[in-house]
Coordinates of C-alpha atoms in Angstrom, one line a residue:
X30 CA 33.2 -151.6 -55.0
X31 CA 33.9 -148.8 -56.3
X32 CA 34.8 -146.2 -53.3
X33 CA 34.9 -142.8 -55.5
X34 CA 31.3 -143.4 -55.7
X35 CA 30.5 -144.2 -52.3
X36 CA 30.8 -140.8 -51.2
X37 CA 28.4 -139.9 -54.3
X38 CA 25.5 -142.0 -53.2
X39 CA 25.9 -141.1 -49.1
X40 CA 26.1 -137.2 -50.6
X41 CA 22.8 -137.7 -52.7
X42 CA 21.2 -139.7 -49.7
X43 CA 22.0 -137.0 -47.4
X44 CA 20.7 -134.7 -49.3
X45 CA 17.4 -136.0 -50.4
X46 CA 16.7 -136.3 -45.8
X47 CA 17.7 -132.2 -45.9
X48 CA 15.1 -132.1 -48.6
X49 CA 12.4 -134.3 -46.8
X50 CA 13.1 -132.0 -42.9
X51 CA 13.1 -129.0 -45.2
X52 CA 9.4 -130.1 -46.6
X53 CA 8.4 -131.1 -43.2
X54 CA 9.4 -127.5 -41.7
X55 CA 7.7 -125.8 -44.4
X56 CA 4.5 -127.6 -43.5
X57 CA 4.7 -127.0 -39.8
X58 CA 5.5 -123.4 -40.6
X59 CA 2.7 -123.5 -43.1
X60 CA 0.6 -124.7 -40.7
X61 CA -2.5 -122.0 -40.2
X62 CA -2.2 -120.2 -36.8
X63 CA -5.8 -120.0 -35.3
X64 CA -5.8 -115.9 -33.3
X65 CA -7.5 -116.0 -29.5
X66 CA -10.5 -114.4 -31.0
X67 CA -11.5 -117.5 -33.0
X68 CA -11.6 -119.4 -29.8
X69 CA -13.2 -116.7 -27.9
X70 CA -16.8 -117.7 -27.7
X71 CA -16.0 -121.4 -26.4
X72 CA -13.6 -119.8 -23.9
X73 CA -17.0 -118.0 -22.8
X74 CA -19.2 -121.0 -22.7
X75 CA -17.0 -123.3 -21.3
X76 CA -15.9 -120.6 -18.6
X77 CA -19.6 -119.4 -17.8
X78 CA -21.0 -123.1 -17.4
X79 CA -17.8 -123.7 -14.6
X80 CA -18.2 -120.9 -12.5
X81 CA -22.0 -121.0 -12.6
X82 CA -21.3 -125.0 -11.6
X83 CA -19.2 -123.7 -8.5
X84 CA -20.6 -120.4 -7.1
X85 CA -24.5 -120.7 -7.7
X86 CA -24.9 -123.0 -4.7
X87 CA -22.9 -120.3 -2.5
X88 CA -24.9 -118.3 -0.8
X89 CA -22.7 -116.4 1.8
X90 CA -19.0 -115.0 1.9
X91 CA -17.3 -117.8 3.7
X92 CA -13.1 -117.4 2.9
X93 CA -12.1 -121.0 3.8
X94 CA -14.9 -122.7 1.4
X95 CA -14.1 -120.0 -1.2
X96 CA -10.4 -120.5 -1.4
X97 CA -11.1 -124.2 -2.2
X98 CA -13.3 -123.0 -5.1
X99 CA -11.3 -120.7 -6.2
X100 CA -8.6 -123.3 -7.3
X101 CA -11.4 -125.8 -8.4
X102 CA -12.1 -122.7 -11.1
X103 CA -8.9 -122.3 -12.0
X104 CA -8.1 -126.0 -12.5
X105 CA -10.5 -126.9 -14.4
X106 CA -10.7 -124.1 -16.3
X107 CA -7.0 -124.6 -17.1
X108 CA -7.8 -128.7 -18.4
X109 CA -10.8 -127.8 -20.7
X110 CA -9.3 -125.2 -22.3
X111 CA -6.5 -127.2 -23.2
X112 CA -9.3 -129.5 -25.0
X113 CA -10.7 -126.9 -26.5
X114 CA -7.1 -126.0 -28.9
X115 CA -3.8 -127.4 -28.5
X116 CA -2.2 -124.4 -29.8
X117 CA -2.6 -122.4 -26.8
X118 CA -0.8 -122.3 -23.4
X119 CA -3.8 -120.9 -20.8
X120 CA -3.1 -119.0 -18.3
X121 CA -6.3 -118.9 -15.8
X122 CA -7.1 -116.5 -12.5
X123 CA -9.8 -115.9 -10.5
X124 CA -11.0 -113.8 -7.8
X125 CA -13.7 -114.4 -5.1
X126 CA -13.9 -111.7 -3.0
X127 CA -16.7 -110.5 -0.6
X128 CA -19.7 -108.1 -1.8
X129 CA -20.3 -105.4 0.7
X130 CA -21.3 -101.8 0.2
X131 CA -17.9 -99.4 -0.3
X132 CA -15.7 -102.4 -1.3
X133 CA -13.2 -101.5 -4.0
X134 CA -11.3 -104.0 -6.2
X135 CA -8.2 -103.1 -8.2
X136 CA -6.5 -105.6 -10.5
X137 CA -4.5 -105.1 -13.4
X138 CA -2.2 -107.4 -15.4
X139 CA 0.6 -107.4 -17.9
X140 CA 2.0 -109.9 -20.8
X141 CA 4.3 -109.3 -23.9
X142 CA 2.4 -111.1 -26.7
X143 CA 1.7 -111.5 -30.5
X144 CA -1.8 -109.4 -30.5
X145 CA -2.3 -110.7 -33.7
X146 CA -3.0 -114.2 -32.3
X147 CA -3.1 -113.9 -28.6
X148 CA -5.4 -112.8 -26.3
X149 CA -7.7 -112.4 -23.0
X150 CA -11.2 -112.7 -22.0
X151 CA -12.4 -111.8 -18.6
X152 CA -15.6 -112.9 -16.7
X153 CA -18.0 -111.1 -14.2
X154 CA -19.8 -113.3 -12.0
X155 CA -22.1 -112.1 -8.7
X156 CA -24.7 -113.1 -6.3
X157 CA -25.7 -110.9 -3.3
X158 CA -22.8 -111.8 -1.0
X159 CA -19.8 -112.5 -3.6
X160 CA -18.2 -111.3 -6.7
X161 CA -15.8 -113.6 -9.2
X162 CA -13.7 -112.6 -11.4
X163 CA -12.0 -114.7 -14.0
X164 CA -9.4 -114.1 -16.1
X165 CA -8.2 -116.3 -19.3
X166 CA -5.0 -115.5 -21.2
X167 CA -4.2 -117.6 -24.2
X168 CA -0.6 -117.2 -25.4
X169 CA -0.2 -119.1 -28.9
X170 CA 2.6 -121.8 -29.1

């Protein structure tokens, strides 16, 4: 066995593995990154369906009942949104409050993100006794 050539063949093998790893890495970089704006219509359809299903039967404001509905809306939304796209981490916020005269509500959110890929969606739903606001933030992975 020629020991001088063993090192050369091992070097060539490692070089080939490095080339394969580089090609795989380049493929991952080249994967087209879809912006949140391209899935916004799907997000809208999904959130509308979930909120309508959960809140349409509600005729009056009952804090104890609406707490579980708010949790149900956010849980279903996160689960279903992940099926729309695995390219995003989703954050869902749901506020349900009583609709009364003189009622005021202020809310704000702040996030550091890539404005070309990440995005948000807001949906407002109301009936004669309640107002619900659902916010979805999609952060590209």
